[in-house]
Coordinates of C-alpha atoms and ligand atoms in Angstrom, one line a residue:
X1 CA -118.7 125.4 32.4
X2 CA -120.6 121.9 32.7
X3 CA -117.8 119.7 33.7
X4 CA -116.5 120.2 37.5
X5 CA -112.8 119.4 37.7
X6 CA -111.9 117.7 41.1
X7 CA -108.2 117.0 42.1
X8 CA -108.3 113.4 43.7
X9 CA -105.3 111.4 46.1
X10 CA -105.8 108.1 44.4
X11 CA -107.5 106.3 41.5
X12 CA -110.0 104.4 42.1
X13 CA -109.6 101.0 40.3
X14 CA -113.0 100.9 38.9
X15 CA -113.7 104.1 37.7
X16 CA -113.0 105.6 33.7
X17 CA -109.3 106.3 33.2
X18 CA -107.1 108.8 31.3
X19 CA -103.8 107.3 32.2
X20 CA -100.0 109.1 30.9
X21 CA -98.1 106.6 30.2
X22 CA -94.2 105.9 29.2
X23 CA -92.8 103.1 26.5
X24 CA -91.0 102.1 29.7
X25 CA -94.3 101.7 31.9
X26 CA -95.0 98.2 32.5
X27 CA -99.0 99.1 33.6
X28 CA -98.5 96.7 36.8
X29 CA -100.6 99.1 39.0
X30 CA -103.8 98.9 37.0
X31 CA -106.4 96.1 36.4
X32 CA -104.9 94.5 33.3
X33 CA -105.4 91.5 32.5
X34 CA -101.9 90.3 30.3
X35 CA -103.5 90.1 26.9
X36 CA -104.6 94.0 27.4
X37 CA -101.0 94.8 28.6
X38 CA -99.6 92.8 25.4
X39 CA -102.4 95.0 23.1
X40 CA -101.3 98.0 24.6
X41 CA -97.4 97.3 23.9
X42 CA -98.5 96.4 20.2
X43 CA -100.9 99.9 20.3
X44 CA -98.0 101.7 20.9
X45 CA -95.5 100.3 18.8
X46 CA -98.4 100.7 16.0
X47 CA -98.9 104.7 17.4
X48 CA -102.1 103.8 18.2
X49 CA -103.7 107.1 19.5
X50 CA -105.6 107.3 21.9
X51 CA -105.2 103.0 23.2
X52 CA -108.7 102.1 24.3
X53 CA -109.0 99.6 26.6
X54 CA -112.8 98.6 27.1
X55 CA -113.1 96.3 30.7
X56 CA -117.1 96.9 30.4
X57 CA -117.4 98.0 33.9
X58 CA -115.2 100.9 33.0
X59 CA -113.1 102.1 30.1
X60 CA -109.1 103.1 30.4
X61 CA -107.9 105.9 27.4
X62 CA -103.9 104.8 27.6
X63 CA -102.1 107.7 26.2
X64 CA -98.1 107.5 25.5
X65 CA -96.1 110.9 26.3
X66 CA -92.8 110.9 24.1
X67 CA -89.9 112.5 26.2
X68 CA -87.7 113.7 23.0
X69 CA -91.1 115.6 21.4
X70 CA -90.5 119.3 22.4
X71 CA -92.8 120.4 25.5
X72 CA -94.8 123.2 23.6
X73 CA -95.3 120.7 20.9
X74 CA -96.1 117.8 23.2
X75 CA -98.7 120.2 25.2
X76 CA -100.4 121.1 21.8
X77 CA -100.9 117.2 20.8
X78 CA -102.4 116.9 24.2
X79 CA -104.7 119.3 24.0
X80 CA -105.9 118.1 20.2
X81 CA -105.9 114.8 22.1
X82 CA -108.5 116.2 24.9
X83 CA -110.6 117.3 21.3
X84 CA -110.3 113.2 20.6
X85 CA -110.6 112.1 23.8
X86 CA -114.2 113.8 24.1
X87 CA -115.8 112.8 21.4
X88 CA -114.7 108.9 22.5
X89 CA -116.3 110.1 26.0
X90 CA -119.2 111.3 24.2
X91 CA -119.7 108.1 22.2
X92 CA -119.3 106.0 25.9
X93 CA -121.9 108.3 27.0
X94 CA -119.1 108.7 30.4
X95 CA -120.4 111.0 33.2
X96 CA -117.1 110.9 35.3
X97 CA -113.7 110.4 34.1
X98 CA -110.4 110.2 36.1
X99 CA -106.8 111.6 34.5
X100 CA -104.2 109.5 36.2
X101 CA -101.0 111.8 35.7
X102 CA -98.1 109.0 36.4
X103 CA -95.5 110.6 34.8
X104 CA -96.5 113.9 37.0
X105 CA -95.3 116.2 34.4
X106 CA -98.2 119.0 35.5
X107 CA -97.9 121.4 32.0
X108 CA -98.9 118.3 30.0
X109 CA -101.8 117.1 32.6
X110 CA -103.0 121.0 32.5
X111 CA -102.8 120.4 28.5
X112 CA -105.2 117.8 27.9
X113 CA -107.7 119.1 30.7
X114 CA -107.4 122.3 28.5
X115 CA -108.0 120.3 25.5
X116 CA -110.8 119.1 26.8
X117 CA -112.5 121.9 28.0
X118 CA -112.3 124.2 25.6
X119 CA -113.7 121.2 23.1
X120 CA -116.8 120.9 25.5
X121 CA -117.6 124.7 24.6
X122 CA -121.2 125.5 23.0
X123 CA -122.9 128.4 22.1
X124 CA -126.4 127.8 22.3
X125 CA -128.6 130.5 24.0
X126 CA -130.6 131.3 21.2
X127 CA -131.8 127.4 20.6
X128 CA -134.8 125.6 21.9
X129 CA -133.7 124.1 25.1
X130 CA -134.2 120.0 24.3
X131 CA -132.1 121.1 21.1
X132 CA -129.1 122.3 23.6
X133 CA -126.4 120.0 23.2
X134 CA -124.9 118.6 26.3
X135 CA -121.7 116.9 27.2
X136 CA -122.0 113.5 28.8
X137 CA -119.5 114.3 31.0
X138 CA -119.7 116.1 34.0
X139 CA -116.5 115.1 36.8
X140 CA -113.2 114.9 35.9
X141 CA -111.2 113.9 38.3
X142 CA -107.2 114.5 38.7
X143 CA -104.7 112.0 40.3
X144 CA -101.4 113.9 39.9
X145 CA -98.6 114.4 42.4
X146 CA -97.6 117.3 40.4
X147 CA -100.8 119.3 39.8
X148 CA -102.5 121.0 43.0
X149 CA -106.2 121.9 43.6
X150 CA -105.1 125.4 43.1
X151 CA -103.3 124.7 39.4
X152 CA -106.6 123.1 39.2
X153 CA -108.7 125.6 40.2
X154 CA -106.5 128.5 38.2
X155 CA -107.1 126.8 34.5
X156 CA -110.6 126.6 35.7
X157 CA -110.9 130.1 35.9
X158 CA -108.5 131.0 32.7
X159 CA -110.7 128.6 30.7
X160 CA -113.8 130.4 31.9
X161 CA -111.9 133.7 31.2
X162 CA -112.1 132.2 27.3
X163 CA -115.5 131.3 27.4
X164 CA -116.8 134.5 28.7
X165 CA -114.7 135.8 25.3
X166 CA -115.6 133.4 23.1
X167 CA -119.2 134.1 24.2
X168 CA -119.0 137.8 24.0
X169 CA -117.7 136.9 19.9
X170 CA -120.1 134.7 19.2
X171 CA -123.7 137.3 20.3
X172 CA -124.8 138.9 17.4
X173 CA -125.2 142.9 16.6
X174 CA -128.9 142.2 17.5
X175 CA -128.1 141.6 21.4
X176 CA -124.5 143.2 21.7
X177 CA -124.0 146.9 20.8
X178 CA -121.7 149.3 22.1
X179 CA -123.8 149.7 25.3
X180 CA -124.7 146.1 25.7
X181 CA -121.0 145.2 25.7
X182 CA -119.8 147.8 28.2
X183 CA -123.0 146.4 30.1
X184 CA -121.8 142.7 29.9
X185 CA -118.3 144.0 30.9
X186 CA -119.7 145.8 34.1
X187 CA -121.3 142.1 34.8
X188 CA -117.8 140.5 34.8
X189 CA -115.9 142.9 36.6
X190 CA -118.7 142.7 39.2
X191 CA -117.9 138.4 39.3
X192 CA -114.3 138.7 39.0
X193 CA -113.9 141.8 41.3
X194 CA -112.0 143.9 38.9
X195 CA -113.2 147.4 38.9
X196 CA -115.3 149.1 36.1
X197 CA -116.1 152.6 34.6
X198 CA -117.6 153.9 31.2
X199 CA -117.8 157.0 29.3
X200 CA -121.0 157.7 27.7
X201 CA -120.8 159.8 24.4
X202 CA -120.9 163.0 26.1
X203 CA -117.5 162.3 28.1
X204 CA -116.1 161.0 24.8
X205 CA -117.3 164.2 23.4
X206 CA -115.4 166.7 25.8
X207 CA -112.2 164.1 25.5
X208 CA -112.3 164.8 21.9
X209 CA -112.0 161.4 20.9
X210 CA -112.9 162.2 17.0
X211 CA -111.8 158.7 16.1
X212 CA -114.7 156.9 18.4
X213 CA -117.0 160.2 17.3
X214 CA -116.6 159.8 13.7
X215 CA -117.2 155.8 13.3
X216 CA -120.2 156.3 15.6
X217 CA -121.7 159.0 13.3
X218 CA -123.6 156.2 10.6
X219 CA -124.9 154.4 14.1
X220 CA -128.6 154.4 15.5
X221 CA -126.4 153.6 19.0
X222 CA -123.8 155.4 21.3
X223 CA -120.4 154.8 22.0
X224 CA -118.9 153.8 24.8
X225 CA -115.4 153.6 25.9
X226 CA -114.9 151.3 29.0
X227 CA -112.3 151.5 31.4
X228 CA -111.0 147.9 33.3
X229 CA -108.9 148.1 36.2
X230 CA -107.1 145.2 38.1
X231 CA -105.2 146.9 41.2
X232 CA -104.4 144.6 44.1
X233 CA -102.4 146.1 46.8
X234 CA -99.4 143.9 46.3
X235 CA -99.0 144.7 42.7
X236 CA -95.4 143.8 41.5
X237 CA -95.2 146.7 38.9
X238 CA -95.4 150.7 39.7
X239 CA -96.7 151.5 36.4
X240 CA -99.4 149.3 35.0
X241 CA -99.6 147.5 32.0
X242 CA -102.4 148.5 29.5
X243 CA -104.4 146.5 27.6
X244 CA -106.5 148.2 24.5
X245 CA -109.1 146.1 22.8
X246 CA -111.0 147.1 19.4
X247 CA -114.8 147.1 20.2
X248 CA -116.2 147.3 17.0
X249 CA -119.5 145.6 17.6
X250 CA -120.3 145.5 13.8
X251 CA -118.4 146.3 11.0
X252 CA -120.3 146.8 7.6
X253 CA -117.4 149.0 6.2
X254 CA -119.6 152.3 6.4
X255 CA -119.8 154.6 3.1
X256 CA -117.1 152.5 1.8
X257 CA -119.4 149.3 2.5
X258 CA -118.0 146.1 2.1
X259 CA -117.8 144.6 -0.9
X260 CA -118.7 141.1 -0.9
X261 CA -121.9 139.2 1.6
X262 CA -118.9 137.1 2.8
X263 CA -116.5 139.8 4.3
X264 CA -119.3 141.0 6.3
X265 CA -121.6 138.2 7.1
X266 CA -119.2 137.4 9.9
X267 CA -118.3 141.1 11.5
X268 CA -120.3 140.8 14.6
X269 CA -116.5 139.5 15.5
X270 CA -114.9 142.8 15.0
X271 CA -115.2 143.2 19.0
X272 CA -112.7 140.1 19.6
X273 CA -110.3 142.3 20.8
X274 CA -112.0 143.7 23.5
X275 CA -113.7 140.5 24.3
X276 CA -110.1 139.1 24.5
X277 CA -109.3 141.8 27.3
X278 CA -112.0 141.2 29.4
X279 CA -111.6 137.2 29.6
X280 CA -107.9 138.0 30.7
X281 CA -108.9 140.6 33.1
X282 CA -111.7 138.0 34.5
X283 CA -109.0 134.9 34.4
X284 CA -106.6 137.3 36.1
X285 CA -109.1 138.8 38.6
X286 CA -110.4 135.5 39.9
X287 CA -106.5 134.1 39.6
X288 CA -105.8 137.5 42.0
X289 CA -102.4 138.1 40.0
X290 CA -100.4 140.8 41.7
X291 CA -100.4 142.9 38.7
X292 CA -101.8 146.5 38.2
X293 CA -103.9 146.5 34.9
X294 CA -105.9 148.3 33.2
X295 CA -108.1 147.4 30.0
X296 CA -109.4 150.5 27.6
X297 CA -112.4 149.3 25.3
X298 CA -113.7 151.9 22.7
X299 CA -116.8 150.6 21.2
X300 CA -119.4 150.9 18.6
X301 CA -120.7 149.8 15.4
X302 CA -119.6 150.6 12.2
X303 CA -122.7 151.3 9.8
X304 CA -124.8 153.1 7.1
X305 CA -126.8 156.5 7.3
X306 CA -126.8 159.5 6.1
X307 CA -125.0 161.4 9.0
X308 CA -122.0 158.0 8.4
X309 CA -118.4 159.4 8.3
X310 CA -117.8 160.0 4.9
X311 CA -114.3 158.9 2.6
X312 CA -112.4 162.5 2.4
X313 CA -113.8 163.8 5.9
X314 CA -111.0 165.0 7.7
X315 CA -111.4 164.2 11.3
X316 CA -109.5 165.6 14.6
X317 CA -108.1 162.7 16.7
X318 CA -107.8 163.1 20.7
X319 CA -104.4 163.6 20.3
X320 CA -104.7 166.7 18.5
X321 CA -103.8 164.9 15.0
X322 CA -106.2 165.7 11.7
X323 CA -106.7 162.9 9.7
X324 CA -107.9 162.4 6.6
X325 CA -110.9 159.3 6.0
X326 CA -110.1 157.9 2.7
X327 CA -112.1 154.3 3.6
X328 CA -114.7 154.3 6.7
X329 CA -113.8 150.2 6.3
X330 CA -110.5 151.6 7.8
X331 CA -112.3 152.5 11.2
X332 CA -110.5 150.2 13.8
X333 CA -107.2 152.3 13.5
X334 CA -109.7 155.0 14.6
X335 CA -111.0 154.4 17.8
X336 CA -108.0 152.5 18.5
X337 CA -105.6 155.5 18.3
X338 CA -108.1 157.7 20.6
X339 CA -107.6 154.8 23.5
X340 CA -103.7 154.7 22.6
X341 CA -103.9 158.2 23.6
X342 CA -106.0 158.2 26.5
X343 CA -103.4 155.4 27.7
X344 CA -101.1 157.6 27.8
X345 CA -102.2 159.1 30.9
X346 CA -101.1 156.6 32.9
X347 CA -97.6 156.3 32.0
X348 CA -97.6 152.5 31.4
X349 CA -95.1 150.3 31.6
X350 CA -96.2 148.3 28.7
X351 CA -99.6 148.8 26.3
X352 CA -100.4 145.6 24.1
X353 CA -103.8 146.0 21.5
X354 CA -105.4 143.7 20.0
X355 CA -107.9 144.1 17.4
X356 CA -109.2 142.5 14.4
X357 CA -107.4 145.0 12.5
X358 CA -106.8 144.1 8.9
X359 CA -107.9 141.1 6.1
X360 CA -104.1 141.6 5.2
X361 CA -103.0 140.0 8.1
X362 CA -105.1 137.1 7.6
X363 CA -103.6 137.0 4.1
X364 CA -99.8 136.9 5.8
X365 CA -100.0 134.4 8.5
X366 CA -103.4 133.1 8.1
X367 CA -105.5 131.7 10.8
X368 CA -103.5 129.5 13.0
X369 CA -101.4 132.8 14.4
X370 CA -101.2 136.8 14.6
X371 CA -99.5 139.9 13.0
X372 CA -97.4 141.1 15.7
X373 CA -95.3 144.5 16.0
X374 CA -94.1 147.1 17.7
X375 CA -92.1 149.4 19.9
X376 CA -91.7 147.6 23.6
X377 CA -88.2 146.3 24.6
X378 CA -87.1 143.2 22.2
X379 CA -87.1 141.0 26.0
X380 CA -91.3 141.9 26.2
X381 CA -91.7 141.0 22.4
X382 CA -89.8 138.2 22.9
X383 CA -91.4 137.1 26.4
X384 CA -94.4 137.4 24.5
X385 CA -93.6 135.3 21.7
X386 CA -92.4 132.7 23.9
X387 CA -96.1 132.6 26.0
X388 CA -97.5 132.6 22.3
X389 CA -95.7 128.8 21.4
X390 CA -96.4 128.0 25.3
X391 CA -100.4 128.2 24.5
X392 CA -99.7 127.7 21.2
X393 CA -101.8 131.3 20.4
X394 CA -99.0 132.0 18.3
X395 CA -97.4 135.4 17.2
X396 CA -95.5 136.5 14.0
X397 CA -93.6 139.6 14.5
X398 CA -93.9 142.2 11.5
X399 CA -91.3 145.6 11.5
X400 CA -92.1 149.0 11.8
X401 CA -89.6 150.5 9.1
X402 CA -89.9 154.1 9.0
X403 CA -90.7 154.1 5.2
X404 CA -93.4 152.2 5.6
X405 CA -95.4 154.9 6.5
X406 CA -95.0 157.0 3.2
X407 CA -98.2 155.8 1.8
X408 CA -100.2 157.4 4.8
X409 CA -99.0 161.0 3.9
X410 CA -101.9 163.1 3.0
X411 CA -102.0 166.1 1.2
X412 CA -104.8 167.8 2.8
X413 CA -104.5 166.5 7.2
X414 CA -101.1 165.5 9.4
X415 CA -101.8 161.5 7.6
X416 CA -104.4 159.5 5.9
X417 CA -106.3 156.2 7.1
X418 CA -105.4 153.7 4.3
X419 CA -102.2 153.4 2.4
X420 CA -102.0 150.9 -0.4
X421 CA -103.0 147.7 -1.7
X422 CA -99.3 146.3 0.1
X423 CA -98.3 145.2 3.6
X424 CA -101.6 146.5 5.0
X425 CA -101.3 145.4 8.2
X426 CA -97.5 147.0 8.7
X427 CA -99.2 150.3 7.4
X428 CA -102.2 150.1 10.2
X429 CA -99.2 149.5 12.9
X430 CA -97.5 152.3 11.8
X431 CA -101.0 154.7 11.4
X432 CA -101.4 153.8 15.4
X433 CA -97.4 154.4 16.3
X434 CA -98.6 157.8 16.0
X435 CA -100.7 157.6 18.6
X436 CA -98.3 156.1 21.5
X437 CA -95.2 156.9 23.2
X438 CA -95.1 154.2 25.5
X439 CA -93.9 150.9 24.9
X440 CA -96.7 149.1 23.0
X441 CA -97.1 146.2 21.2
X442 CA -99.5 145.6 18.5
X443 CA -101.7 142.4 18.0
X444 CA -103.7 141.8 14.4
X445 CA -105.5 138.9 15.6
X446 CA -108.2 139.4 12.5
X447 CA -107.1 135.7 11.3
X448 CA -107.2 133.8 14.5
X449 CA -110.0 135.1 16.4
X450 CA -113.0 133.5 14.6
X451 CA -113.4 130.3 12.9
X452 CA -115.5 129.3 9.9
X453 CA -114.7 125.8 10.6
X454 CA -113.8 123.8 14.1
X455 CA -109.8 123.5 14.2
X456 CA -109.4 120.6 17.2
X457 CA -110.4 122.6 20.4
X458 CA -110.9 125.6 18.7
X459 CA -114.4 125.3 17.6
X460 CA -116.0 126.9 15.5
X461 CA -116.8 130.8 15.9
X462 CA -115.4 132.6 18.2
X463 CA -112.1 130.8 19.7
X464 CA -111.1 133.4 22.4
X465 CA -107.9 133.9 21.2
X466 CA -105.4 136.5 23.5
X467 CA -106.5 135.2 26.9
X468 CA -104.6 132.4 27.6
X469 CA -101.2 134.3 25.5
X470 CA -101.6 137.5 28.0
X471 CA -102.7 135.4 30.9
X472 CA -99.5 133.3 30.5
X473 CA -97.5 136.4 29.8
X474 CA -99.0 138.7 32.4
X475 CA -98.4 135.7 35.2
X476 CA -94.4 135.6 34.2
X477 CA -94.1 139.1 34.6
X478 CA -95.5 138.2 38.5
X479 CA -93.2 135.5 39.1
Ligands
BES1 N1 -112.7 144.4 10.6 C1 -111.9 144.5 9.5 C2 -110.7 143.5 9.4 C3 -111.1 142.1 9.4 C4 -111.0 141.3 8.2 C5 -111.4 141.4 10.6 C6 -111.2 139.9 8.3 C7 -111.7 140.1 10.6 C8 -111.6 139.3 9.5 C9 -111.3 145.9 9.3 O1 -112.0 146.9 10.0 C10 -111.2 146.2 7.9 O2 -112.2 146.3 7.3 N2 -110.0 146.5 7.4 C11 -109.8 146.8 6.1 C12 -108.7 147.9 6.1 C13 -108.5 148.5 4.7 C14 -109.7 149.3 4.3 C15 -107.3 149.4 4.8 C16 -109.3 145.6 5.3 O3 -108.5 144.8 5.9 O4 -109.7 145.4 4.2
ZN2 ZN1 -113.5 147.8 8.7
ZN3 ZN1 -113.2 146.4 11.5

């Protein structure tokens, strides 16, 4: 994170402004001369967006809040707003900015400091260093009688929280396999404090976790399933919440390889599940929410040899299940029903996945939200969905009808991996009810959590999607 985010008292008068304002303001306390007071009246009748007002010695970005818009709504335009606002920084070349929050409404100030900086994000390791790119800006300062240093200092972390999983998206199969990941997760839990174990192939062996086993099989590396744990000694729940992630550092679709250069050319984000989990176990960590949590990442690649899980195999799952491989592209619902299983042993009070599960859940609801369902309370679902409009990582709830499980009956093992061409990502919800008796909800984010083309703040690549929903939902359950 470049730019350092300082809570200030008072403005200063010279200095680069972001300033809220109302239709009602009449912008007496800043240095306006009357013809820039009479263009920012005609700016905002003409919805001008954002007013920039260019006194030389320093530039003012006047923004107008409208009180009728709804607040989730509002929030989101801010935080497109913080996209616009830093490009405009860029193009002043402005090291240090101030937000001047008179309207003291803090979710909207937190908004466009969000918008901001995610929009500053880069990924840029593996370029020459003079060819890094740089924002200008590197203070932003915060004069708001509603937002404290520590609201401050608590987006600073959750917004790192989504760089760290944007990041862990956006490294390619050639640096992250299934041991460099668990390797990278022991490195944040060691900065964030949360606590970290992993299973090497031969513990994964004598747990019988043939889903993990059987996906690994066409790979030149091992699996590992890592185990997060958040446990501060003034947790508010007795049992913990669980929170599964799909590690699948690379997915080429095995024996049943993908069909087309585009579906794969992109799978190195097959993992954005688990990297989800560990930015919200970071964001929470370094937040120290009083919640007990744990985080279960199975991971490994999905490829080609001639040992590779083969369609018909019939494979015995952790939980004692057989099941029958009819497409190896099908291999998410595998290792994800082992770790549903090994949640188990913790009795949770809630279990939410996430994994890049299906392409027919991009085809439902598309990019800009996820596939949700399952079977926790309708209040946690709905909680949920409520924290998805709230950071606008949005959620569309799918059912889990009995019936549509018919087409995973198999004639040969206890179910199949694939039903048919319909409603695939229903059918992969109901393949991993099977695996879970605790309350558990189930998160397709396979639309959402990579972008071919920059949306706003959401850049392009990996966007990090799932850490500021379960941080959001994870802090109301403290409150
Ligand atoms: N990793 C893919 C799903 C995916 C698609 C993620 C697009 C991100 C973007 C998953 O493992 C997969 O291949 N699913 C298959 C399942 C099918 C064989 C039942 C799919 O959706 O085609
Ligand atoms: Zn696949
Ligand atoms: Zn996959």
């Amino acid at each position: 994170m470049n730019i350092k985010l300082l809570k200030k008292e008072n403005f200063a008068p010279v200095s680069n402004k972001i300033i809220f304002v109302s239709e009602q303001d009449n912008f007496d306390k800043y240095n306006f001369t009357v013809q820039e007071k009479n263009y920012i009246k005609k700016a905002i009748k003409n919805e001008i967006d954002p007013i920039v007002i260019n006194q030389y010695d320093c530039i003012n970005f006047v923004l107008l809040i409208d009180p009728k818009k709804e607040k989730h709504l509002a929030a989101e335009k801010l935080r497109k707003t913080g996209n616009n606002l830093i490009k405009q920084i860029e193009h002043y070349k402005i090291k240090e900015i101030e937000i001047i929050d008179e309207l003291a409404v803090k979710d909207y100030t937190l908004a466009l400091i969000e918008g901001i900086l995610l929009s500053s994000y880069t990924f840029h390791k593996y370029k020459k260093a003079q060819e890094r790119k740089k924002t200008s800006l590197h203070e932003l300062s915060i004069v708001s009688e509603a937002t404290t240093a520590k609201d401050i200092e608590e987006l600073n972390s959750l917004l790192k929280g989504v760089f760290i999983a944007r990041d862990l998206v956006n490294e390619p199969f050639s640096f992250l396999n299934a041991e460099q990941l668990a390797q990278e997760i022991k490195k944040t839990a060691h900065t964030a404090g949360f606590s970290f174990q992993m299973l090497d192939k031969k513990k994964i062996q004598s747990l019988k976790m043939g889903g993990v086993l059987a996906v690994n099989q066409g790979s030149a590396f091992q699996p590992t399933f890592s185990i997060l744990e958040w446990k501060p000694k003034n947790a508010v729940n007795s049992k913990p919440i669980v929170l599964v992630g799909k590690g699948i550092v690379y997915d080429t679709g095995g024996l049943s390889l993908k069909p087309t250069k585009q579906s794969m050319d992109h799978m190195k984000c097959d993992m954005a599940g688990a990297a989800a989990i560990v930015g919200t176990f970071y964001a929470i960590a370094q937040n120290n929410l009083p919640v007990h949590l744990l985080g279960l990442i199975p991971a490994t690649d999905n490829c080609v040899n001639s040992q590779a899980y083969a369609p018909g195999d019939v494979v015995k799952m952790a939980n004692g299940m057989s099941v029958e491989v009819l497409n190896s592209d099908a291999e998410g619902r595998m290792i994800l029903a082992d770790a549903l299983h090994y949640a188990e042993r913790y009795s949770p009070e809630l279990v939410i996945d996430l994994a890049t599960l299906t392409g027919a859940a991009v085809r439902a609801v598309g990019i800009k939200a996820c596939a949700m369902s399952g079977t926790a309370s309708e209040e946690d679902k709905n909680k949920l969905k409520q924290s998805g409009f709230k950071t606008f990582e949005r959620l569309i709830e799918f059912p889990l009808w009995d019936d549509y499980a018919d087409t995973l009956k198999s004639d040969i093992a206890d179910i199949k991996n694939l039903g048919n061409a319909n409603a695939g990502m229903i059918v992969a919800a109901k393949f991993l009810e099977n695996f879970t008796l605790s309350p558990w909800i189930h998160l397709d984010i396979a639309g959402p959590a990579f972008y071919h083309h920059a949306d706003s703040y959401r850049g392009k690549g990996g966007t990090g999607f799932g850490v500021r929903l379960l941080y959001d939902f994870i802090k109301a359950k403290t409150e």
